Coordinates of N, CA and C in Angstrom, one line a residue:
M211 N 109.8 106.0 84.7 CA 110.8 105.9 85.7 C 110.2 105.3 87.0
H212 N 111.0 104.5 87.6 CA 110.6 103.9 88.9 C 111.6 104.2 90.0
V213 N 111.2 104.8 91.1 CA 112.1 105.1 92.2 C 112.0 103.8 93.1
D214 N 113.0 103.0 93.1 CA 113.0 101.7 93.7 C 113.6 101.9 95.2
T215 N 112.7 101.6 96.1 CA 113.1 101.7 97.5 C 113.8 100.5 98.0
G216 N 113.7 99.4 97.2 CA 114.3 98.1 97.7 C 113.4 97.4 98.6
H217 N 112.2 98.0 98.9 CA 111.2 97.4 99.8 C 109.9 97.1 98.9
N218 N 110.1 96.4 97.9 CA 109.0 96.2 96.9 C 108.2 94.9 97.1
F219 N 107.0 95.0 96.7 CA 106.2 93.8 96.7 C 106.6 93.0 95.4
P220 N 107.0 91.7 95.5 CA 107.4 90.9 94.4 C 106.4 90.9 93.2
E221 N 105.1 90.9 93.6 CA 104.1 90.9 92.5 C 104.1 92.2 91.7
A222 N 104.4 93.3 92.3 CA 104.5 94.6 91.6 C 105.7 94.6 90.7
L223 N 106.8 94.1 91.1 CA 108.0 94.1 90.3 C 107.9 93.2 89.1
E224 N 107.3 92.0 89.4 CA 107.0 91.1 88.3 C 106.2 91.7 87.2
F225 N 105.1 92.4 87.6 CA 104.2 93.0 86.7 C 104.9 94.1 85.9
R226 N 105.7 94.9 86.6 CA 106.4 96.0 86.0 C 107.4 95.5 84.9
D227 N 108.2 94.6 85.3 CA 109.2 94.1 84.3 C 108.6 93.4 83.1
R228 N 107.5 92.6 83.4 CA 106.8 92.0 82.2 C 106.2 93.0 81.3
R229 N 105.6 94.0 81.8 CA 104.9 95.0 81.0 C 105.9 95.8 80.2
V230 N 107.0 96.1 80.8 CA 108.1 96.9 80.1 C 108.6 96.0 78.9
A231 N 108.8 94.7 79.2 CA 109.3 93.9 78.1 C 108.3 93.7 77.0
E232 N 107.0 93.6 77.4 CA 105.9 93.5 76.4 C 105.8 94.8 75.5
L233 N 106.0 95.9 76.1 CA 105.8 97.2 75.4 C 107.1 97.6 74.7
G234 N 108.2 97.0 75.1 CA 109.5 97.4 74.4 C 110.0 98.7 74.8
E235 N 109.6 99.2 76.0 CA 110.0 100.5 76.5 C 111.3 100.5 77.3
R236 N 111.9 101.6 77.5 CA 113.1 101.8 78.3 C 112.6 102.2 79.7
L237 N 113.0 101.4 80.7 CA 112.6 101.8 82.1 C 113.9 102.4 82.8
I238 N 113.7 103.5 83.4 CA 114.8 104.1 84.2 C 114.5 103.8 85.6
V239 N 115.4 103.1 86.3 CA 115.2 102.8 87.7 C 116.2 103.6 88.5
A240 N 115.6 104.4 89.4 CA 116.5 105.2 90.4 C 116.4 104.5 91.7
S241 N 117.6 104.1 92.2 CA 117.7 103.2 93.4 C 117.9 104.0 94.7
V242 N 117.0 103.8 95.7 CA 117.2 104.4 97.0 C 118.5 103.8 97.7
Q243 N 118.7 102.5 97.5 CA 119.8 101.8 98.0 C 121.1 102.5 97.5
E244 N 121.2 102.9 96.3 CA 122.4 103.5 95.7 C 122.5 104.9 96.4
S245 N 121.4 105.6 96.7 CA 121.5 106.9 97.4 C 122.1 106.7 98.8
I246 N 121.7 105.6 99.4 CA 122.2 105.3 100.8 C 123.7 105.0 100.7
D247 N 124.0 104.2 99.7 CA 125.5 103.8 99.6 C 126.4 105.0 99.3
K248 N 125.8 106.0 98.6 CA 126.6 107.2 98.3 C 126.6 108.2 99.4
G249 N 125.8 108.0 100.4 CA 125.7 108.9 101.5 C 124.7 110.0 101.2
R250 N 123.9 109.9 100.2 CA 122.9 110.9 99.8 C 121.7 110.8 100.7
A251 N 121.4 109.6 101.2 CA 120.2 109.4 102.0 C 120.6 108.5 103.2
H252 N 119.9 108.5 104.2 CA 120.2 107.8 105.4 C 119.0 107.1 106.0
E253 N 119.2 105.8 106.3 CA 118.1 105.0 106.9 C 117.6 105.7 108.1
E254 N 116.2 105.6 108.3 CA 115.6 106.2 109.5 C 115.9 105.2 110.7
P255 N 115.9 105.6 111.9 CA 116.1 104.7 113.0 C 114.9 103.9 113.3
G256 N 115.1 102.9 114.1 CA 113.9 102.1 114.6 C 113.8 100.8 113.9
H257 N 112.8 100.0 114.4 CA 112.6 98.7 113.8 C 111.9 98.7 112.5
D258 N 112.4 98.0 111.5 CA 111.8 98.0 110.2 C 111.5 99.4 109.6
P259 N 112.5 100.2 109.5 CA 112.2 101.6 109.1 C 111.7 101.7 107.6
S260 N 110.8 102.6 107.4 CA 110.3 102.8 106.0 C 111.3 103.6 105.2
R261 N 111.4 103.3 103.9 CA 112.3 104.1 103.0 C 111.4 105.1 102.2
N262 N 110.2 105.3 102.6 CA 109.3 106.1 101.8 C 109.8 107.5 101.6
R263 N 110.2 108.1 102.8 CA 110.7 109.5 102.7 C 112.0 109.6 102.0
L264 N 112.8 108.5 102.0 CA 114.1 108.6 101.4 C 114.0 108.7 99.8
Q265 N 112.8 108.3 99.3 CA 112.6 108.4 97.9 C 112.8 109.8 97.3
T266 N 112.6 110.8 98.1 CA 112.7 112.2 97.6 C 114.0 112.5 97.1
T267 N 115.1 112.2 97.8 CA 116.4 112.5 97.4 C 116.7 111.8 96.1
T268 N 116.4 110.5 96.0 CA 116.6 109.7 94.8 C 115.9 110.2 93.6
L269 N 114.6 110.6 93.8 CA 113.8 111.2 92.8 C 114.4 112.5 92.2
L270 N 114.8 113.4 93.1 CA 115.3 114.7 92.7 C 116.7 114.5 92.0
D271 N 117.5 113.6 92.4 CA 118.7 113.3 91.8 C 118.5 112.8 90.4
A272 N 117.5 111.9 90.2 CA 117.2 111.3 88.9 C 116.7 112.4 87.9
I273 N 115.8 113.3 88.5 CA 115.3 114.4 87.6 C 116.5 115.3 87.1
A274 N 117.4 115.6 88.0 CA 118.5 116.4 87.6 C 119.4 115.7 86.6
E275 N 119.7 114.4 86.9 CA 120.5 113.6 86.0 C 120.0 113.6 84.6
H276 N 118.7 113.3 84.5 CA 118.1 113.1 83.1 C 117.4 114.3 82.6
K277 N 117.5 115.4 83.3 CA 117.0 116.7 82.9 C 115.5 116.7 82.4
F278 N 114.7 116.0 83.3 CA 113.3 115.9 83.0 C 112.6 117.3 83.2
D279 N 111.7 117.7 82.2 CA 110.9 118.9 82.3 C 109.6 118.6 83.0
A280 N 109.1 117.3 82.8 CA 107.8 117.0 83.4 C 107.8 115.5 83.8
L281 N 107.1 115.2 84.8 CA 106.8 113.8 85.2 C 105.4 113.6 85.5
F282 N 104.8 112.6 84.9 CA 103.4 112.3 85.1 C 103.2 111.3 86.2
G283 N 102.2 111.5 87.0 CA 101.9 110.7 88.1 C 100.4 110.4 88.2
G284 N 100.1 109.4 89.0 CA 98.7 108.9 89.1 C 98.0 109.4 90.3
A285 N 98.5 110.4 91.0 CA 97.9 110.8 92.3 C 96.5 111.4 92.0
R286 N 95.6 111.3 93.0 CA 94.3 111.9 92.9 C 94.0 112.7 94.1
R287 N 93.1 113.7 94.0 CA 92.8 114.6 95.1 C 92.0 114.0 96.2
D288 N 91.3 112.9 95.9 CA 90.5 112.3 97.0 C 91.4 111.4 97.9
E289 N 92.6 111.1 97.5 CA 93.5 110.2 98.3 C 93.8 110.8 99.7
E290 N 94.2 112.1 99.7 CA 94.8 112.6 100.9 C 94.7 114.2 100.8
K291 N 94.4 114.8 101.9 CA 94.1 116.3 101.8 C 95.2 117.1 101.3
A292 N 96.5 116.7 101.4 CA 97.6 117.5 100.8 C 97.5 117.4 99.3
R293 N 97.2 116.2 98.8 CA 97.0 116.0 97.4 C 95.9 116.9 96.8
A294 N 94.9 117.2 97.6 CA 93.8 118.0 97.2 C 94.2 119.4 96.9
K295 N 95.4 119.8 97.4 CA 95.9 121.2 97.1 C 96.7 121.2 95.8
E296 N 97.0 120.1 95.2 CA 97.8 120.1 94.0 C 96.9 120.6 92.8
R297 N 97.6 121.2 91.8 CA 97.0 121.4 90.5 C 97.3 120.2 89.6
I298 N 96.7 120.2 88.5 CA 96.9 119.1 87.5 C 98.3 119.3 87.0
F299 N 98.7 120.6 86.7 CA 100.1 120.9 86.4 C 100.7 121.6 87.6
S300 N 101.5 120.8 88.3 CA 102.0 121.2 89.6 C 103.5 121.6 89.5
H301 N 103.7 122.9 89.7 CA 105.1 123.5 89.5 C 106.0 123.1 90.7
R302 N 107.2 122.8 90.3 CA 108.3 122.5 91.3 C 109.5 123.4 90.9
D303 N 110.1 124.1 92.0 CA 111.2 125.0 91.7 C 112.5 124.3 91.4
A304 N 113.5 125.1 91.3 CA 114.8 124.5 90.9 C 115.4 123.5 92.0
F305 N 114.8 123.5 93.2 CA 115.2 122.6 94.2 C 114.2 121.4 94.3
G306 N 113.3 121.4 93.4 CA 112.3 120.3 93.4 C 111.2 120.5 94.4
Q307 N 111.1 121.6 95.0 CA 110.2 121.9 96.1 C 108.9 122.4 95.6
W308 N 107.8 122.1 96.4 CA 106.5 122.5 96.1 C 106.0 123.5 97.1
E309 N 105.4 124.6 96.6 CA 104.8 125.6 97.4 C 103.3 125.7 97.2
P310 N 102.5 125.2 98.1 CA 101.0 125.2 97.8 C 100.4 126.6 97.5
R311 N 101.0 127.6 98.2 CA 100.4 128.9 98.1 C 100.8 129.6 96.7
A312 N 101.7 129.0 96.0 CA 102.2 129.6 94.8 C 101.7 128.8 93.6
Q313 N 100.7 128.0 93.8 CA 100.1 127.2 92.7 C 99.5 128.1 91.6
R314 N 99.6 127.7 90.4 CA 99.1 128.5 89.3 C 97.6 128.2 89.1
P315 N 96.8 129.2 88.7 CA 95.4 129.0 88.5 C 95.2 128.1 87.2
E316 N 94.1 127.4 87.2 CA 93.8 126.5 86.1 C 92.3 126.7 85.7
L317 N 92.0 127.9 85.5 CA 90.6 128.2 85.1 C 90.3 127.7 83.7
W318 N 89.1 127.1 83.6 CA 88.6 126.6 82.3 C 89.6 125.5 81.8
N319 N 90.2 124.8 82.7 CA 91.2 123.7 82.3 C 92.3 124.2 81.3
L320 N 92.7 125.4 81.6 CA 93.9 125.9 80.9 C 95.1 125.8 81.8
Y321 N 96.2 125.2 81.3 CA 97.3 124.8 82.1 C 98.6 125.6 81.7
N322 N 99.3 126.1 82.7 CA 100.5 126.9 82.4 C 101.7 126.0 82.7
G323 N 102.3 125.6 81.6 CA 103.5 124.7 81.7 C 104.8 125.4 81.5
R324 N 104.8 126.7 81.6 CA 106.1 127.4 81.4 C 107.0 127.3 82.6
I325 N 108.2 126.9 82.4 CA 109.2 126.8 83.5 C 110.5 127.4 83.1
H326 N 111.3 127.7 84.2 CA 112.7 128.2 84.0 C 113.6 127.0 84.0
R327 N 114.9 127.3 83.6 CA 115.9 126.2 83.7 C 116.0 125.6 85.1
G328 N 116.0 124.3 85.1 CA 116.1 123.6 86.4 C 114.8 123.3 87.1
E329 N 113.8 124.0 86.7 CA 112.4 123.7 87.3 C 111.8 122.6 86.5
H330 N 110.7 122.0 87.0 CA 109.9 121.0 86.3 C 108.5 121.0 86.8
M331 N 107.7 120.2 86.1 CA 106.3 120.1 86.4 C 106.0 118.6 86.8
R332 N 105.1 118.5 87.8 CA 104.6 117.2 88.2 C 103.1 117.3 87.6
I333 N 102.8 116.4 86.8 CA 101.5 116.4 86.1 C 100.6 115.2 86.5
F334 N 99.4 115.5 87.0 CA 98.5 114.5 87.5 C 97.2 114.5 86.7
P335 N 97.1 113.7 85.6 CA 96.0 113.8 84.7 C 94.7 113.3 85.3
I336 N 94.8 112.4 86.3 CA 93.5 111.9 86.9 C 93.3 112.5 88.3
S337 N 93.7 113.7 88.5 CA 93.5 114.3 89.8 C 92.1 114.3 90.3
N338 N 91.1 114.5 89.3 CA 89.7 114.6 89.7 C 89.0 113.3 89.7
W339 N 89.7 112.2 89.5 CA 89.1 110.9 89.5 C 89.0 110.4 91.0
T340 N 88.1 109.5 91.2 CA 88.0 108.8 92.5 C 88.5 107.4 92.4
E341 N 88.7 106.7 93.5 CA 89.1 105.3 93.5 C 88.1 104.5 92.7
L342 N 86.9 104.8 92.9 CA 85.8 104.1 92.1 C 85.9 104.3 90.6
D343 N 86.2 105.6 90.3 CA 86.4 105.9 88.8 C 87.5 105.0 88.2
V344 N 88.6 104.9 89.0 CA 89.8 104.1 88.5 C 89.4 102.7 88.2
W345 N 88.7 102.1 89.2 CA 88.3 100.7 89.1 C 87.3 100.5 88.0
S346 N 86.3 101.4 87.8 CA 85.3 101.4 86.8 C 86.0 101.4 85.4
Y347 N 87.0 102.3 85.3 CA 87.8 102.4 84.0 C 88.5 101.1 83.7
I348 N 89.2 100.5 84.8 CA 89.9 99.3 84.6 C 88.9 98.2 84.1
E349 N 87.7 98.1 84.7 CA 86.7 97.2 84.2 C 86.3 97.4 82.8
R350 N 86.0 98.7 82.5 CA 85.5 99.0 81.1 C 86.6 98.6 80.0
E351 N 87.8 99.0 80.3 CA 88.9 98.8 79.3 C 89.5 97.4 79.5
Q352 N 89.1 96.6 80.5 CA 89.7 95.3 80.7 C 91.2 95.3 80.8
L353 N 91.7 96.2 81.6 CA 93.1 96.4 81.8 C 93.7 95.3 82.7
E354 N 94.9 94.9 82.5 CA 95.6 94.0 83.3 C 96.2 94.8 84.5
I355 N 96.1 94.2 85.7 CA 96.7 94.9 86.9 C 97.4 93.8 87.7
P356 N 98.3 94.2 88.6 CA 99.0 93.3 89.4 C 98.0 92.5 90.3
S357 N 98.3 91.2 90.5 CA 97.4 90.3 91.3 C 97.2 90.8 92.7
I358 N 98.2 91.6 93.2 CA 98.2 92.0 94.6 C 96.9 92.8 95.0
Y359 N 96.3 93.4 94.0 CA 95.1 94.2 94.2 C 93.8 93.4 94.4
F360 N 93.9 92.0 94.2 CA 92.8 91.1 94.4 C 93.1 90.3 95.7
A361 N 92.1 89.7 96.2 CA 92.2 88.9 97.5 C 93.1 87.7 97.3
H362 N 94.0 87.5 98.2 CA 95.0 86.4 98.2 C 95.4 86.2 99.7
Q363 N 96.1 85.1 99.9 CA 96.5 84.8 101.3 C 97.9 85.2 101.5
R364 N 98.2 85.7 102.7 CA 99.5 86.2 103.0 C 99.7 86.2 104.5
E365 N 101.0 86.1 104.9 CA 101.3 86.2 106.3 C 101.5 87.6 106.7
V366 N 100.8 88.1 107.7 CA 100.8 89.5 108.1 C 100.9 89.6 109.7
V367 N 101.3 90.8 110.1 CA 101.2 91.1 111.5 C 100.4 92.4 111.6
L368 N 99.7 92.6 112.7 CA 98.9 93.8 113.0 C 99.8 94.7 113.7
R369 N 100.1 95.9 113.1 CA 101.0 96.9 113.7 C 100.4 98.3 113.5
D370 N 100.2 99.0 114.5 CA 99.7 100.4 114.5 C 98.4 100.4 113.7
G371 N 97.6 99.3 113.9 CA 96.3 99.3 113.3 C 96.2 98.9 111.8
M372 N 97.4 98.4 111.3 CA 97.5 98.0 109.9 C 98.0 96.6 109.8
W373 N 97.6 95.9 108.8 CA 98.1 94.5 108.5 C 99.3 94.7 107.5
L374 N 100.5 94.4 108.0 CA 101.7 94.5 107.3 C 102.2 93.1 106.9
A375 N 102.7 93.0 105.7 CA 103.2 91.7 105.2 C 104.5 91.3 105.8
V376 N 104.6 90.1 106.4 CA 105.8 89.6 107.0 C 106.8 89.2 105.8
G377 N 108.0 89.7 105.9 CA 109.0 89.3 104.9 C 110.3 90.0 105.2
A378 N 111.0 90.3 104.1 CA 112.4 90.9 104.2 C 112.3 92.3 104.9
C379 N 111.2 93.0 104.8 CA 111.1 94.4 105.3 C 110.4 94.4 106.7
I380 N 109.6 93.5 106.9 CA 108.8 93.5 108.2 C 109.1 92.2 109.0
H381 N 109.6 92.4 110.2 CA 109.9 91.3 111.1 C 109.1 91.4 112.3
P382 N 108.4 90.4 112.7 CA 107.5 90.5 113.9 C 108.3 90.9 115.1
L383 N 107.7 91.9 115.8 CA 108.2 92.3 117.1 C 107.7 91.3 118.2
E384 N 108.4 91.4 119.3 CA 108.0 90.6 120.4 C 106.5 90.9 120.8
G385 N 105.7 89.9 120.9 CA 104.3 90.0 121.2 C 103.4 90.1 120.0
E386 N 104.0 90.3 118.8 CA 103.2 90.4 117.6 C 103.0 88.9 117.1
R387 N 101.7 88.7 116.7 CA 101.4 87.3 116.3 C 101.2 87.3 114.7
V388 N 101.9 86.4 114.1 CA 101.8 86.2 112.7 C 100.5 85.5 112.3
E389 N 99.7 86.2 111.4 CA 98.5 85.6 111.0 C 98.5 85.3 109.5
H390 N 97.8 84.2 109.2 CA 97.7 83.8 107.7 C 96.3 84.2 107.3
M391 N 96.2 85.3 106.5 CA 94.9 85.9 106.3 C 94.6 86.1 104.8
T392 N 93.3 86.2 104.5 CA 92.9 86.5 103.1 C 92.6 88.0 103.1
L393 N 93.4 88.7 102.2 CA 93.3 90.2 102.1 C 93.8 90.6 100.7
R394 N 93.7 91.9 100.5 CA 94.2 92.5 99.3 C 94.7 93.9 99.6
Y395 N 95.4 94.5 98.6 CA 95.9 95.8 98.7 C 95.1 96.8 97.9
R396 N 94.8 98.0 98.5 CA 94.1 99.0 97.8 C 95.1 100.0 97.2
T397 N 96.3 100.0 97.7 CA 97.4 100.8 97.1 C 98.7 100.1 97.4
V398 N 99.7 100.3 96.5 CA 100.9 99.6 96.6 C 102.1 100.5 96.7
G399 N 102.9 100.5 97.8 CA 104.0 101.3 97.9 C 105.1 100.6 98.6
D400 N 105.9 101.2 99.4 CA 107.0 100.6 100.2 C 106.3 99.6 101.2
M401 N 106.9 98.4 101.1 CA 106.3 97.3 101.9 C 106.3 97.6 103.4
S402 N 107.2 98.4 103.9 CA 107.3 98.6 105.3 C 106.3 99.5 105.8
C403 N 105.5 100.2 105.0 CA 104.5 101.1 105.5 C 103.2 101.0 104.7
T404 N 103.0 100.0 103.9 CA 101.8 99.8 103.2 C 101.0 98.6 103.7
G405 N 99.8 98.9 104.2 CA 99.0 97.8 104.8 C 98.0 97.3 103.9
A406 N 97.6 96.0 104.2 CA 96.5 95.4 103.4 C 95.2 95.5 104.1
V407 N 94.1 95.3 103.4 CA 92.8 95.3 104.0 C 92.2 93.9 103.9
V408 N 91.5 93.5 104.9 CA 90.9 92.2 104.9 C 89.8 92.2 103.9
S409 N 89.8 91.2 102.9 CA 88.9 91.2 101.8 C 88.9 89.9 101.1
T410 N 87.7 89.6 100.6 CA 87.5 88.4 99.8 C 87.3 88.7 98.3
A411 N 87.4 90.0 98.0 CA 87.2 90.5 96.6 C 88.2 90.0 95.6
S412 N 87.8 89.0 94.8 CA 88.8 88.4 93.9 C 88.5 88.7 92.4
T413 N 87.5 89.5 92.1 CA 87.2 89.8 90.8 C 87.0 91.3 90.7
L414 N 87.0 91.9 89.5 CA 86.8 93.3 89.3 C 85.4 93.7 89.9
E415 N 84.4 92.9 89.6 CA 83.1 93.3 90.1 C 83.0 93.3 91.6
E416 N 83.7 92.4 92.2 CA 83.7 92.4 93.7 C 84.5 93.5 94.3
V417 N 85.6 93.9 93.7 CA 86.4 95.0 94.1 C 85.6 96.3 94.0
I418 N 84.9 96.5 92.9 CA 84.1 97.7 92.6 C 83.0 97.8 93.7
A419 N 82.4 96.7 94.0 CA 81.3 96.7 95.0 C 81.9 97.1 96.4
E420 N 83.1 96.6 96.7 CA 83.7 96.9 97.9 C 84.1 98.4 98.0
V421 N 84.7 98.9 97.0 CA 85.2 100.3 96.9 C 84.0 101.2 97.0
A422 N 82.9 100.8 96.4 CA 81.7 101.7 96.4 C 81.1 102.0 97.8
T423 N 81.4 101.0 98.7 CA 80.9 101.2 100.1 C 82.0 101.7 101.1
A424 N 83.2 101.8 100.6 CA 84.3 102.3 101.5 C 84.1 103.7 102.0
R425 N 84.4 103.9 103.2 CA 84.3 105.3 103.8 C 85.6 105.9 104.1
I426 N 86.7 105.2 103.9 CA 88.1 105.7 104.1 C 88.8 105.6 102.8
T427 N 89.6 106.6 102.4 CA 90.4 106.5 101.2 C 91.4 105.4 101.3
E428 N 91.9 104.9 100.2 CA 92.9 103.8 100.2 C 94.2 104.2 101.0
R429 N 94.6 105.4 100.9 CA 95.8 105.8 101.6 C 95.5 106.0 103.1
G430 N 94.4 106.5 103.4 CA 94.0 106.7 104.8 C 93.9 105.4 105.5
A431 N 93.5 104.3 104.8 CA 93.3 103.0 105.4 C 94.5 102.2 105.4
T432 N 95.5 102.5 104.6 CA 96.6 101.5 104.4 C 98.0 102.1 104.4
R433 N 98.2 103.4 104.6 CA 99.5 103.9 104.5 C 100.0 104.5 105.8
A434 N 100.8 103.8 106.5 CA 101.3 104.2 107.8 C 102.1 105.5 107.8
D435 N 102.8 105.8 106.6 CA 103.6 107.0 106.5 C 102.7 108.2 106.6
D436 N 101.5 108.1 106.1 CA 100.6 109.3 106.1 C 100.0 109.5 107.5
A437 N 100.1 108.5 108.4 CA 99.5 108.6 109.7 C 100.4 109.2 110.8
R438 N 101.6 109.6 110.4 CA 102.6 110.1 111.4 C 102.1 111.4 111.9
S439 N 101.5 112.2 111.1 CA 101.0 113.5 111.5 C 100.0 114.0 110.5
E440 N 99.1 115.0 110.8 CA 98.1 115.4 109.9 C 98.8 116.1 108.7
A441 N 100.0 116.6 108.9 CA 100.7 117.3 107.8 C 101.8 116.4 107.1
A442 N 101.8 115.1 107.4 CA 102.9 114.3 106.9 C 103.1 114.3 105.4
M443 N 102.0 114.1 104.7 CA 102.2 114.2 103.2 C 102.6 115.5 102.7
E444 N 102.0 116.6 103.2 CA 102.3 117.9 102.8 C 103.8 118.2 103.1
D445 N 104.3 117.8 104.2 CA 105.7 118.1 104.5 C 106.6 117.4 103.5
R446 N 106.3 116.1 103.2 CA 107.1 115.4 102.2 C 107.0 116.1 100.8
K447 N 105.8 116.5 100.4 CA 105.7 117.1 99.1 C 106.4 118.4 99.0
R448 N 106.5 119.2 100.1 CA 107.2 120.4 100.1 C 108.7 120.1 99.8
E449 N 109.2 119.0 100.3 CA 110.6 118.6 100.1 C 110.9 118.1 98.8
G450 N 109.9 117.7 98.0 CA 110.1 117.2 96.7 C 109.5 115.8 96.4
Y451 N 108.8 115.3 97.4 CA 108.2 113.9 97.3 C 107.1 114.0 96.2
F452 N 106.9 112.9 95.5 CA 105.9 112.9 94.4 C 104.5 113.0 95.0

């Protein structure tokens, strides 16, 4: 399932649709725009607002509609301190909410997946991996990934300390200078809050070498939504955010 904010990187959508076709799988797309149109979610005020937080309503509606018992995600504990509080089997109540203090013990890698009607699990199999582990695995297995993770040229503006891609979601403010730069993305999310990093790493080997020396996690370096407050991610996760 993909929760579509409508603020997507074209490279990510192209890769998604091509892989779905190659695998012959059924993709469920839950649209934030439809949630807005139905009055279930409302755009945040301000210039170029992010739709990242709006995903929660769309996600919870899709879970209820399709009666999912479990959803698998790729989050890791090293990304952000709120994610470090997650279990691998992370329980969500009937409202889709997360309570860190009520997490179930996972001694000896034993997981309790029992739920009541209306509840569900968020499952994070690579919780204990690092960004470097992920890239090393991609190299070992020679996995195909979206080109956006490698160095490329793009028009960007520097906003709140992050390089944001100019386009349908980001419009330069007065005084902002559009730069044509060589960079890449360490993580890919809503275009309006996902920044790029200056980089010339265009191969797996070069990316691995770059990641090995990084001192800031990919979300810490590139996600404006996490920088709103120290508890930004935890607040969203309590509400039902993935």
